[in-house]
Amino acid sequence: MHKDDILKELEAIVPKDIIKIDEPLKRYTYTETGGQADYYLSPTTHQQVQAIVHFAYSNDIPVTYLGNGSNIIIREGGIRGIVISLLSLDYIEVSDDAIISGSGAAIIDVSRTARDYSFNWFRVCMWHSGFYWWCCIYECGRLWRRSKGLY
């Protein structure tokens, strides 16, 4: 698929303002290194992520996900295909027995939320690519203190 055709298809899927062409990725990494992404997208909803991924996989376009850039070094040659930044999906929701956060939420913020709401057990569900990508169950209360001899 030609680069202009890909751009037209992406503009039909998501708003133009979240699409950047030949975007320097050094702006998004702590090491401030790295070449350009062919297409850099910052979706704001799970539905947008899902539509982008569906389009990319249907057309054999590589997809790379980028978080906060703290644990990655990008080669100077850049990344071919679509780079999806998940930072806009940074919500944290609290219910009676769970904390549900977007994949853009910082782990420290999720942990502090759990502390602030006094969760003894809490479940963090990260939403990724329109699906629950992974779920972790953390034991934070009584059993942790007991195992450390602090109970």
Short mmCIF file of N, CA and C in Angstrom, two decimals:
data_model
loop_
_atom_site.label_atom_id
_atom_site.label_comp_id
_atom_site.label_asym_id
_atom_site.label_seq_id
_atom_site.Cartn_x
_atom_site.Cartn_y
_atom_site.Cartn_z
N MET A 1 0.84 -1.18 0.00
CA MET A 1 0.00 0.00 0.00
C MET A 1 0.89 1.25 0.00
N HIS A 2 0.56 2.21 -0.81
CA HIS A 2 1.35 3.44 -0.93
C HIS A 2 1.14 4.33 0.30
N LYS A 3 2.15 5.12 0.63
CA LYS A 3 2.12 5.97 1.83
C LYS A 3 0.92 6.93 1.84
N ASP A 4 0.59 7.52 0.69
CA ASP A 4 -0.55 8.43 0.62
C ASP A 4 -1.88 7.70 0.83
N ASP A 5 -1.96 6.46 0.34
CA ASP A 5 -3.17 5.66 0.53
C ASP A 5 -3.36 5.29 2.00
N ILE A 6 -2.26 4.97 2.66
CA ILE A 6 -2.33 4.65 4.09
C ILE A 6 -2.82 5.87 4.86
N LEU A 7 -2.28 7.04 4.53
CA LEU A 7 -2.69 8.27 5.21
C LEU A 7 -4.18 8.53 5.02
N LYS A 8 -4.67 8.37 3.80
CA LYS A 8 -6.10 8.58 3.54
C LYS A 8 -6.96 7.62 4.34
N GLU A 9 -6.55 6.37 4.41
CA GLU A 9 -7.30 5.38 5.19
C GLU A 9 -7.29 5.73 6.68
N LEU A 10 -6.13 6.12 7.19
CA LEU A 10 -6.05 6.50 8.60
C LEU A 10 -6.91 7.71 8.91
N GLU A 11 -6.93 8.68 8.00
CA GLU A 11 -7.76 9.88 8.21
C GLU A 11 -9.24 9.54 8.17
N ALA A 12 -9.61 8.46 7.52
CA ALA A 12 -11.01 8.02 7.51
C ALA A 12 -11.38 7.32 8.81
N ILE A 13 -10.37 6.83 9.52
CA ILE A 13 -10.60 6.07 10.76
C ILE A 13 -10.57 6.97 11.99
N VAL A 14 -9.60 7.87 12.05
CA VAL A 14 -9.39 8.69 13.24
C VAL A 14 -9.24 10.16 12.84
N PRO A 15 -9.41 11.09 13.77
CA PRO A 15 -9.24 12.51 13.46
C PRO A 15 -7.81 12.82 12.98
N LYS A 16 -7.70 13.76 12.08
CA LYS A 16 -6.40 14.11 11.50
C LYS A 16 -5.41 14.60 12.55
N ASP A 17 -5.91 15.23 13.61
CA ASP A 17 -5.00 15.82 14.59
C ASP A 17 -4.24 14.80 15.43
N ILE A 18 -4.62 13.52 15.38
CA ILE A 18 -3.86 12.51 16.12
C ILE A 18 -2.85 11.78 15.24
N ILE A 19 -2.77 12.15 13.97
CA ILE A 19 -1.87 11.50 13.02
C ILE A 19 -0.68 12.43 12.73
N LYS A 20 0.52 11.90 12.88
CA LYS A 20 1.73 12.65 12.52
C LYS A 20 2.55 11.78 11.57
N ILE A 21 3.01 12.38 10.50
CA ILE A 21 3.79 11.67 9.48
C ILE A 21 5.27 11.96 9.69
N ASP A 22 6.10 10.90 9.56
CA ASP A 22 7.55 11.03 9.71
C ASP A 22 7.92 11.78 10.99
N GLU A 23 7.30 11.37 12.07
CA GLU A 23 7.49 12.04 13.37
C GLU A 23 8.78 11.57 14.04
N PRO A 24 9.66 12.51 14.45
CA PRO A 24 10.87 12.13 15.18
C PRO A 24 10.51 11.53 16.54
N LEU A 25 10.95 10.31 16.77
CA LEU A 25 10.59 9.62 18.01
C LEU A 25 11.45 10.05 19.19
N LYS A 26 12.53 10.76 18.95
CA LYS A 26 13.37 11.21 20.07
C LYS A 26 12.60 12.16 20.99
N ARG A 27 11.53 12.74 20.49
CA ARG A 27 10.68 13.60 21.33
C ARG A 27 9.93 12.81 22.40
N TYR A 28 9.85 11.50 22.22
CA TYR A 28 9.01 10.68 23.08
C TYR A 28 9.79 9.66 23.89
N THR A 29 11.13 9.78 23.94
CA THR A 29 11.92 8.86 24.74
C THR A 29 12.79 9.64 25.72
N TYR A 30 13.07 9.01 26.86
CA TYR A 30 13.91 9.66 27.87
C TYR A 30 15.34 9.83 27.38
N THR A 31 15.80 8.90 26.53
CA THR A 31 17.16 9.00 26.03
C THR A 31 17.30 10.02 24.91
N GLU A 32 16.17 10.51 24.43
CA GLU A 32 16.12 11.50 23.35
C GLU A 32 16.91 11.05 22.12
N THR A 33 16.76 9.76 21.81
CA THR A 33 17.38 9.19 20.61
C THR A 33 16.29 8.53 19.78
N GLY A 34 16.62 8.29 18.55
CA GLY A 34 15.70 7.54 17.69
C GLY A 34 15.32 8.30 16.45
N GLY A 35 15.11 7.54 15.40
CA GLY A 35 14.70 8.11 14.12
C GLY A 35 13.22 8.41 14.08
N GLN A 36 12.67 8.38 12.89
CA GLN A 36 11.28 8.77 12.68
C GLN A 36 10.35 7.57 12.61
N ALA A 37 9.10 7.82 12.97
CA ALA A 37 8.03 6.84 12.75
C ALA A 37 7.35 7.21 11.44
N ASP A 38 7.06 6.22 10.61
CA ASP A 38 6.33 6.51 9.38
C ASP A 38 5.02 7.21 9.72
N TYR A 39 4.29 6.63 10.68
CA TYR A 39 3.01 7.21 11.14
C TYR A 39 3.01 7.11 12.65
N TYR A 40 2.82 8.23 13.31
CA TYR A 40 2.75 8.29 14.78
C TYR A 40 1.33 8.72 15.14
N LEU A 41 0.62 7.86 15.85
CA LEU A 41 -0.77 8.15 16.20
C LEU A 41 -0.95 8.18 17.71
N SER A 42 -1.76 9.12 18.19
CA SER A 42 -2.06 9.25 19.61
C SER A 42 -3.56 9.12 19.83
N PRO A 43 -4.09 7.91 19.74
CA PRO A 43 -5.54 7.74 19.91
C PRO A 43 -5.99 8.08 21.32
N THR A 44 -7.23 8.54 21.43
CA THR A 44 -7.77 8.95 22.72
C THR A 44 -8.85 8.00 23.23
N THR A 45 -9.24 7.03 22.42
CA THR A 45 -10.25 6.05 22.85
C THR A 45 -9.81 4.65 22.46
N HIS A 46 -10.37 3.68 23.16
CA HIS A 46 -10.08 2.28 22.83
C HIS A 46 -10.60 1.93 21.45
N GLN A 47 -11.71 2.52 21.06
CA GLN A 47 -12.27 2.25 19.75
C GLN A 47 -11.32 2.72 18.64
N GLN A 48 -10.66 3.84 18.86
CA GLN A 48 -9.69 4.32 17.87
C GLN A 48 -8.51 3.35 17.77
N VAL A 49 -8.01 2.89 18.91
CA VAL A 49 -6.91 1.93 18.90
C VAL A 49 -7.32 0.68 18.15
N GLN A 50 -8.50 0.19 18.45
CA GLN A 50 -9.00 -1.03 17.81
C GLN A 50 -9.11 -0.84 16.30
N ALA A 51 -9.62 0.28 15.85
CA ALA A 51 -9.78 0.54 14.41
C ALA A 51 -8.42 0.66 13.72
N ILE A 52 -7.47 1.31 14.37
CA ILE A 52 -6.12 1.45 13.80
C ILE A 52 -5.47 0.08 13.65
N VAL A 53 -5.54 -0.71 14.70
CA VAL A 53 -4.91 -2.04 14.67
C VAL A 53 -5.58 -2.93 13.63
N HIS A 54 -6.89 -2.89 13.56
CA HIS A 54 -7.61 -3.69 12.55
C HIS A 54 -7.16 -3.29 11.14
N PHE A 55 -7.11 -2.00 10.87
CA PHE A 55 -6.66 -1.52 9.56
C PHE A 55 -5.23 -1.98 9.28
N ALA A 56 -4.34 -1.80 10.24
CA ALA A 56 -2.93 -2.15 10.04
C ALA A 56 -2.76 -3.64 9.76
N TYR A 57 -3.38 -4.48 10.58
CA TYR A 57 -3.23 -5.92 10.39
C TYR A 57 -3.88 -6.38 9.09
N SER A 58 -4.97 -5.77 8.71
CA SER A 58 -5.64 -6.13 7.45
C SER A 58 -4.80 -5.79 6.23
N ASN A 59 -3.89 -4.84 6.39
CA ASN A 59 -3.06 -4.39 5.27
C ASN A 59 -1.57 -4.70 5.46
N ASP A 60 -1.27 -5.60 6.39
CA ASP A 60 0.11 -6.02 6.66
C ASP A 60 1.05 -4.85 6.95
N ILE A 61 0.56 -3.91 7.73
CA ILE A 61 1.36 -2.76 8.15
C ILE A 61 1.83 -3.03 9.58
N PRO A 62 3.13 -2.97 9.84
CA PRO A 62 3.61 -3.22 11.20
C PRO A 62 3.08 -2.18 12.19
N VAL A 63 2.81 -2.64 13.41
CA VAL A 63 2.34 -1.76 14.49
C VAL A 63 3.30 -1.89 15.66
N THR A 64 3.71 -0.75 16.20
CA THR A 64 4.55 -0.70 17.39
C THR A 64 3.84 0.17 18.41
N TYR A 65 3.80 -0.29 19.66
CA TYR A 65 3.17 0.48 20.73
C TYR A 65 4.26 1.20 21.52
N LEU A 66 3.97 2.42 21.90
CA LEU A 66 4.92 3.22 22.66
C LEU A 66 4.24 3.74 23.91
N GLY A 67 4.87 3.47 25.05
CA GLY A 67 4.35 3.98 26.32
C GLY A 67 4.99 5.32 26.63
N ASN A 68 5.54 5.44 27.84
CA ASN A 68 6.10 6.74 28.23
C ASN A 68 7.54 6.93 27.79
N GLY A 69 8.12 5.96 27.11
CA GLY A 69 9.45 6.13 26.54
C GLY A 69 10.60 5.99 27.50
N SER A 70 10.34 5.49 28.71
CA SER A 70 11.40 5.42 29.71
C SER A 70 12.22 4.14 29.61
N ASN A 71 11.76 3.16 28.92
CA ASN A 71 12.42 1.87 28.92
C ASN A 71 12.69 1.39 27.49
N ILE A 72 13.03 2.32 26.61
CA ILE A 72 13.19 1.96 25.21
C ILE A 72 14.28 2.81 24.57
N ILE A 73 15.02 2.17 23.68
CA ILE A 73 15.97 2.89 22.84
C ILE A 73 15.57 2.60 21.40
N ILE A 74 15.34 3.63 20.64
CA ILE A 74 14.89 3.48 19.26
C ILE A 74 16.07 3.76 18.34
N ARG A 75 16.28 2.88 17.39
CA ARG A 75 17.41 3.04 16.47
C ARG A 75 17.23 4.30 15.62
N GLU A 76 18.33 4.83 15.15
CA GLU A 76 18.30 6.05 14.35
C GLU A 76 17.56 5.86 13.03
N GLY A 77 17.44 4.62 12.57
CA GLY A 77 16.69 4.34 11.35
C GLY A 77 15.19 4.48 11.53
N GLY A 78 14.75 4.64 12.76
CA GLY A 78 13.33 4.83 13.04
C GLY A 78 12.54 3.54 13.07
N ILE A 79 11.24 3.67 13.01
CA ILE A 79 10.32 2.52 13.06
C ILE A 79 9.41 2.60 11.85
N ARG A 80 9.39 1.53 11.09
CA ARG A 80 8.52 1.46 9.92
C ARG A 80 7.10 1.11 10.36
N GLY A 81 6.15 1.60 9.62
CA GLY A 81 4.75 1.31 9.90
C GLY A 81 4.14 2.33 10.84
N ILE A 82 3.23 1.85 11.67
CA ILE A 82 2.46 2.70 12.58
C ILE A 82 2.98 2.57 14.00
N VAL A 83 3.25 3.69 14.63
CA VAL A 83 3.59 3.72 16.06
C VAL A 83 2.38 4.30 16.77
N ILE A 84 1.87 3.55 17.75
CA ILE A 84 0.70 4.00 18.52
C ILE A 84 1.16 4.40 19.91
N SER A 85 0.97 5.67 20.25
CA SER A 85 1.25 6.14 21.60
C SER A 85 0.00 5.91 22.44
N LEU A 86 0.19 5.28 23.59
CA LEU A 86 -0.94 4.94 24.45
C LEU A 86 -1.10 5.92 25.62
N LEU A 87 -0.31 6.98 25.65
CA LEU A 87 -0.32 7.90 26.79
C LEU A 87 -1.65 8.62 26.99
N SER A 88 -2.42 8.80 25.94
CA SER A 88 -3.71 9.48 26.10
C SER A 88 -4.74 8.62 26.82
N LEU A 89 -4.48 7.33 26.91
CA LEU A 89 -5.40 6.42 27.60
C LEU A 89 -4.93 6.28 29.05
N ASP A 90 -4.96 7.38 29.77
CA ASP A 90 -4.36 7.43 31.11
C ASP A 90 -5.36 7.53 32.25
N TYR A 91 -6.54 6.99 32.04
CA TYR A 91 -7.57 7.09 33.08
C TYR A 91 -7.34 6.05 34.18
N ILE A 92 -7.87 6.35 35.36
CA ILE A 92 -7.88 5.41 36.48
C ILE A 92 -9.28 5.46 37.08
N GLU A 93 -9.94 4.30 37.12
CA GLU A 93 -11.29 4.20 37.67
C GLU A 93 -11.27 3.27 38.87
N VAL A 94 -12.01 3.63 39.91
CA VAL A 94 -12.04 2.84 41.13
C VAL A 94 -13.46 2.38 41.38
N SER A 95 -13.62 1.09 41.66
CA SER A 95 -14.92 0.56 42.08
C SER A 95 -14.73 -0.04 43.47
N ASP A 96 -15.73 -0.76 43.95
CA ASP A 96 -15.64 -1.32 45.30
C ASP A 96 -14.50 -2.32 45.45
N ASP A 97 -14.22 -3.09 44.39
CA ASP A 97 -13.24 -4.16 44.53
C ASP A 97 -12.16 -4.17 43.46
N ALA A 98 -12.08 -3.12 42.65
CA ALA A 98 -11.09 -3.13 41.57
C ALA A 98 -10.67 -1.72 41.18
N ILE A 99 -9.48 -1.66 40.64
CA ILE A 99 -8.98 -0.45 40.00
C ILE A 99 -8.77 -0.81 38.54
N ILE A 100 -9.39 -0.07 37.66
CA ILE A 100 -9.24 -0.32 36.23
C ILE A 100 -8.56 0.90 35.64
N SER A 101 -7.44 0.65 34.96
CA SER A 101 -6.69 1.78 34.40
C SER A 101 -6.41 1.56 32.93
N GLY A 102 -6.27 2.66 32.23
CA GLY A 102 -5.88 2.60 30.82
C GLY A 102 -4.41 2.30 30.70
N SER A 103 -4.00 1.84 29.54
CA SER A 103 -2.60 1.47 29.33
C SER A 103 -1.66 2.66 29.39
N GLY A 104 -2.18 3.87 29.34
CA GLY A 104 -1.35 5.06 29.46
C GLY A 104 -1.16 5.54 30.88
N ALA A 105 -1.85 4.93 31.82
CA ALA A 105 -1.73 5.34 33.23
C ALA A 105 -0.39 4.86 33.79
N ALA A 106 0.28 5.73 34.50
CA ALA A 106 1.56 5.36 35.10
C ALA A 106 1.32 4.38 36.25
N ILE A 107 2.17 3.37 36.33
CA ILE A 107 2.04 2.36 37.38
C ILE A 107 2.09 3.01 38.76
N ILE A 108 2.93 4.02 38.94
CA ILE A 108 3.02 4.68 40.24
C ILE A 108 1.70 5.34 40.60
N ASP A 109 1.00 5.92 39.63
CA ASP A 109 -0.30 6.54 39.90
C ASP A 109 -1.34 5.49 40.27
N VAL A 110 -1.29 4.34 39.61
CA VAL A 110 -2.22 3.26 39.94
C VAL A 110 -1.93 2.74 41.34
N SER A 111 -0.65 2.59 41.67
CA SER A 111 -0.27 2.12 43.01
C SER A 111 -0.70 3.11 44.08
N ARG A 112 -0.52 4.38 43.83
CA ARG A 112 -0.93 5.40 44.81
C ARG A 112 -2.45 5.42 44.98
N THR A 113 -3.16 5.20 43.89
CA THR A 113 -4.62 5.13 43.97
C THR A 113 -5.03 3.96 44.85
N ALA A 114 -4.37 2.82 44.66
CA ALA A 114 -4.67 1.65 45.49
C ALA A 114 -4.40 1.95 46.96
N ARG A 115 -3.29 2.62 47.23
CA ARG A 115 -2.96 3.00 48.60
C ARG A 115 -4.00 3.96 49.16
N ASP A 116 -4.36 4.97 48.38
CA ASP A 116 -5.30 5.98 48.84
C ASP A 116 -6.68 5.40 49.14
N TYR A 117 -7.06 4.36 48.41
CA TYR A 117 -8.36 3.73 48.62
C TYR A 117 -8.27 2.51 49.54
N SER A 118 -7.11 2.28 50.12
CA SER A 118 -6.89 1.22 51.10
C SER A 118 -7.28 -0.16 50.57
N PHE A 119 -6.88 -0.46 49.36
CA PHE A 119 -7.15 -1.79 48.82
C PHE A 119 -6.22 -2.80 49.45
N ASN A 120 -6.78 -3.88 50.01
CA ASN A 120 -5.96 -4.98 50.49
C ASN A 120 -5.61 -5.90 49.32
N TRP A 121 -6.58 -6.14 48.49
CA TRP A 121 -6.37 -6.86 47.24
C TRP A 121 -6.87 -5.93 46.16
N PHE A 122 -6.12 -5.77 45.11
CA PHE A 122 -6.69 -4.99 44.02
C PHE A 122 -6.28 -5.57 42.67
N ARG A 123 -7.12 -5.33 41.72
CA ARG A 123 -6.90 -5.85 40.37
C ARG A 123 -6.69 -4.66 39.44
N VAL A 124 -5.63 -4.73 38.70
CA VAL A 124 -5.33 -3.69 37.73
C VAL A 124 -5.51 -4.29 36.35
N CYS A 125 -6.44 -3.76 35.60
CA CYS A 125 -6.66 -4.26 34.25
C CYS A 125 -6.21 -3.20 33.26
N MET A 126 -5.22 -3.52 32.49
CA MET A 126 -4.73 -2.59 31.47
C MET A 126 -5.43 -2.89 30.15
N TRP A 127 -5.97 -1.88 29.55
CA TRP A 127 -6.67 -2.02 28.29
C TRP A 127 -5.67 -1.74 27.18
N HIS A 128 -5.56 -2.64 26.26
CA HIS A 128 -4.55 -2.49 25.21
C HIS A 128 -5.13 -2.98 23.90
N SER A 129 -5.07 -2.18 22.89
CA SER A 129 -5.51 -2.53 21.54
C SER A 129 -6.98 -2.92 21.49
N GLY A 130 -7.80 -2.38 22.34
CA GLY A 130 -9.22 -2.69 22.32
C GLY A 130 -9.57 -3.98 23.02
N PHE A 131 -8.62 -4.60 23.67
CA PHE A 131 -8.88 -5.85 24.38
C PHE A 131 -8.22 -5.76 25.75
N TYR A 132 -8.68 -6.56 26.69
CA TYR A 132 -7.93 -6.65 27.93
C TYR A 132 -6.66 -7.42 27.61
N TRP A 133 -5.54 -6.73 27.68
CA TRP A 133 -4.29 -7.34 27.27
C TRP A 133 -3.72 -8.19 28.38
N TRP A 134 -3.71 -7.65 29.56
CA TRP A 134 -3.28 -8.46 30.69
C TRP A 134 -3.93 -7.97 31.96
N CYS A 135 -4.08 -8.87 32.87
CA CYS A 135 -4.62 -8.51 34.19
C CYS A 135 -3.67 -9.06 35.24
N CYS A 136 -3.40 -8.27 36.23
CA CYS A 136 -2.55 -8.70 37.33
C CYS A 136 -3.34 -8.58 38.62
N ILE A 137 -3.14 -9.51 39.49
CA ILE A 137 -3.75 -9.43 40.81
C ILE A 137 -2.62 -9.27 41.83
N TYR A 138 -2.69 -8.19 42.56
CA TYR A 138 -1.66 -7.90 43.55
C TYR A 138 -2.24 -8.07 44.96
N GLU A 139 -1.46 -8.64 45.80
CA GLU A 139 -1.84 -8.73 47.20
C GLU A 139 -1.06 -7.66 47.94
N CYS A 140 -1.76 -6.69 48.51
CA CYS A 140 -1.07 -5.52 49.06
C CYS A 140 -1.22 -5.37 50.56
N GLY A 141 -2.04 -6.13 51.16
CA GLY A 141 -2.37 -5.85 52.55
C GLY A 141 -1.75 -6.80 53.54
N ARG A 142 -2.63 -7.41 54.31
CA ARG A 142 -2.26 -8.23 55.45
C ARG A 142 -1.24 -9.31 55.11
N LEU A 143 -1.41 -10.03 54.01
CA LEU A 143 -0.52 -11.14 53.70
C LEU A 143 0.88 -10.66 53.34
N TRP A 144 0.99 -9.51 52.70
CA TRP A 144 2.30 -8.96 52.39
C TRP A 144 3.03 -8.60 53.68
N ARG A 145 2.32 -7.92 54.58
CA ARG A 145 2.95 -7.54 55.85
C ARG A 145 3.36 -8.78 56.64
N ARG A 146 2.51 -9.80 56.62
CA ARG A 146 2.83 -11.03 57.35
C ARG A 146 4.08 -11.68 56.75
N SER A 147 4.19 -11.74 55.43
CA SER A 147 5.34 -12.38 54.80
C SER A 147 6.63 -11.62 55.08
N LYS A 148 6.54 -10.34 55.36
CA LYS A 148 7.71 -9.54 55.68
C LYS A 148 7.96 -9.48 57.19
N GLY A 149 7.15 -10.18 57.95
CA GLY A 149 7.31 -10.19 59.39
C GLY A 149 6.87 -8.90 60.06
N LEU A 150 6.01 -8.13 59.39
CA LEU A 150 5.58 -6.85 59.93
C LEU A 150 4.19 -6.90 60.53
N TYR A 151 3.58 -8.06 60.55
CA TYR A 151 2.19 -8.16 60.99
C TYR A 151 2.11 -8.41 62.46
#
